[in-house]
Amino acid sequence: MIIYGTALLALCHLLGIFLGDLLGQLMGVKTNVGGVGIAMLLLICARLYMQRRGWLPQMTERGVEYWGAMYIPVVVAMAAQQDVVAALRGGPVAVLAAIGSVIVCGAVISAINRMESPAAIAAAEADSMLSKEHRHA
């Protein structure tokens, strides 16, 4: 059932938040350190473990996949909002650093895309189309 996937996500989330808080305390900071990342890793490990043991019915796996896919964008959006608010309160240096990092990331992605040859891209797309046709046949 899909609800079991939701329960597994909730359990991983709570455990990740707890471990993130614990890690923050061990590091001497009063914040959660990596709780969301820990939760996602726990979800991935739990899913793989349950699949190997045959404990994960197809409907439960769909629930885990759905919420795992939804979890990342929502949390990233929440964290981005908090970062923007903190940056605006932190002064112009934080805002300039944020703008600079976006520009640098865009430039690096553009450079990586330009390094690939059009022939390699076309070959990868052709392979992808063949594998899709093979699966549907």
Coordinates of C-alpha atoms in Angstrom, one line a residue:
M1 CA 0.0 0.0 0.0
I2 CA 1.1 3.5 -0.8
I3 CA 0.5 4.6 2.8
Y4 CA 3.4 2.4 4.0
G5 CA 5.7 4.3 1.6
T6 CA 4.6 7.5 3.3
A7 CA 5.1 6.0 6.8
L8 CA 8.6 4.9 5.8
L9 CA 9.4 8.5 4.5
A10 CA 8.1 9.9 7.8
L11 CA 10.2 7.6 9.9
C12 CA 13.3 8.4 7.9
H13 CA 12.5 12.1 8.1
L14 CA 12.1 12.0 11.9
L15 CA 15.2 9.9 12.4
G16 CA 17.2 12.2 10.0
I17 CA 16.1 15.4 11.9
F18 CA 17.1 13.7 15.2
L19 CA 20.5 12.7 13.9
G20 CA 21.0 16.1 12.3
D21 CA 20.3 17.8 15.6
L22 CA 22.6 15.4 17.4
L23 CA 25.3 16.0 14.9
G24 CA 24.9 19.8 15.3
Q25 CA 25.2 19.4 19.1
L26 CA 28.4 17.3 18.6
M27 CA 29.8 20.0 16.4
G28 CA 28.9 22.7 18.9
V29 CA 26.3 24.6 16.8
K30 CA 22.7 25.1 17.8
T31 CA 21.2 23.9 14.5
N32 CA 20.4 20.9 12.5
V33 CA 23.3 19.8 10.4
G34 CA 22.4 17.7 7.4
G35 CA 19.2 16.3 8.8
V36 CA 17.4 16.4 5.4
G37 CA 20.3 14.7 3.6
I38 CA 20.5 12.1 6.3
A39 CA 16.8 11.4 6.0
M40 CA 17.1 11.0 2.2
L41 CA 20.1 8.6 2.6
L42 CA 18.1 6.6 5.2
L43 CA 15.2 6.4 2.8
I44 CA 17.4 5.2 0.0
C45 CA 19.1 2.6 2.2
A46 CA 15.8 1.4 3.7
R47 CA 14.2 1.0 0.2
L48 CA 17.2 -0.9 -1.1
Y49 CA 17.3 -3.1 2.0
M50 CA 13.6 -3.9 1.8
Q51 CA 13.8 -4.6 -1.9
R52 CA 16.6 -7.1 -1.5
R53 CA 14.7 -8.9 1.3
G54 CA 11.4 -8.9 -0.7
W55 CA 9.6 -6.8 1.9
L56 CA 8.6 -4.0 -0.4
P57 CA 5.4 -4.7 -2.4
Q58 CA 5.0 -2.8 -5.7
M59 CA 2.4 -0.4 -4.3
T60 CA 4.6 0.5 -1.3
E61 CA 7.6 1.0 -3.6
R62 CA 5.5 3.4 -5.7
G63 CA 4.6 5.4 -2.5
V64 CA 8.3 5.6 -1.5
E65 CA 9.3 6.7 -5.0
Y66 CA 6.5 9.3 -5.2
W67 CA 7.3 10.9 -1.8
G68 CA 11.0 10.6 -2.3
A69 CA 10.7 12.5 -5.6
M70 CA 8.4 15.1 -3.9
Y71 CA 10.5 15.4 -0.8
I72 CA 13.7 16.8 -2.4
P73 CA 12.2 19.8 -4.3
V74 CA 10.0 20.8 -1.4
V75 CA 12.8 20.8 1.1
V76 CA 15.2 22.5 -1.3
A77 CA 12.6 25.2 -1.9
M78 CA 12.1 25.7 1.9
A79 CA 15.9 25.8 2.5
A80 CA 16.4 28.3 -0.4
Q81 CA 13.7 30.6 1.1
Q82 CA 15.5 30.5 4.4
D83 CA 18.8 31.2 2.8
V84 CA 17.5 34.2 0.9
V85 CA 16.0 35.7 4.1
A86 CA 19.2 35.1 6.0
A87 CA 21.3 36.5 3.1
L88 CA 19.2 39.7 3.0
R89 CA 19.5 40.1 6.7
G90 CA 23.2 39.3 6.6
G91 CA 24.1 42.3 4.4
P92 CA 25.4 42.9 0.9
V93 CA 28.3 40.5 1.1
A94 CA 26.0 37.5 1.5
V95 CA 23.8 38.7 -1.4
L96 CA 26.9 39.2 -3.6
A97 CA 28.2 35.8 -2.7
A98 CA 24.8 34.2 -3.6
I99 CA 24.7 36.1 -6.9
G100 CA 28.3 35.2 -7.6
S101 CA 27.7 31.5 -6.9
V102 CA 24.7 31.4 -9.3
I103 CA 26.8 33.0 -12.0
V104 CA 29.8 30.6 -11.5
C105 CA 27.5 27.6 -11.5
G106 CA 25.8 28.8 -14.7
A107 CA 29.2 29.3 -16.4
V108 CA 30.5 25.9 -15.3
I109 CA 27.3 24.1 -16.6
S110 CA 27.6 26.0 -19.9
A111 CA 31.3 25.1 -20.2
I112 CA 30.5 21.4 -19.5
N113 CA 27.7 21.4 -22.1
R114 CA 30.0 23.0 -24.7
M115 CA 32.6 20.3 -24.2
E116 CA 30.3 17.5 -25.4
S117 CA 30.3 16.9 -29.1
P118 CA 27.0 17.0 -31.0
A119 CA 27.8 13.5 -32.3
A120 CA 28.0 12.1 -28.8
I121 CA 24.7 13.7 -27.8
A122 CA 23.0 12.3 -30.9
A123 CA 24.4 8.8 -30.2
A124 CA 23.2 9.0 -26.6
E125 CA 19.7 10.1 -27.7
A126 CA 19.6 7.3 -30.3
D127 CA 20.6 4.7 -27.6
S128 CA 17.9 6.1 -25.3
M129 CA 15.2 5.8 -28.0
L130 CA 16.3 2.2 -28.9
S131 CA 16.1 1.2 -25.2
K132 CA 12.7 2.7 -24.9
E133 CA 11.5 0.9 -28.0
H134 CA 13.0 -2.3 -26.8
R135 CA 11.2 -2.1 -23.4
H136 CA 7.8 -1.3 -25.0
A137 CA 8.1 -4.1 -27.6

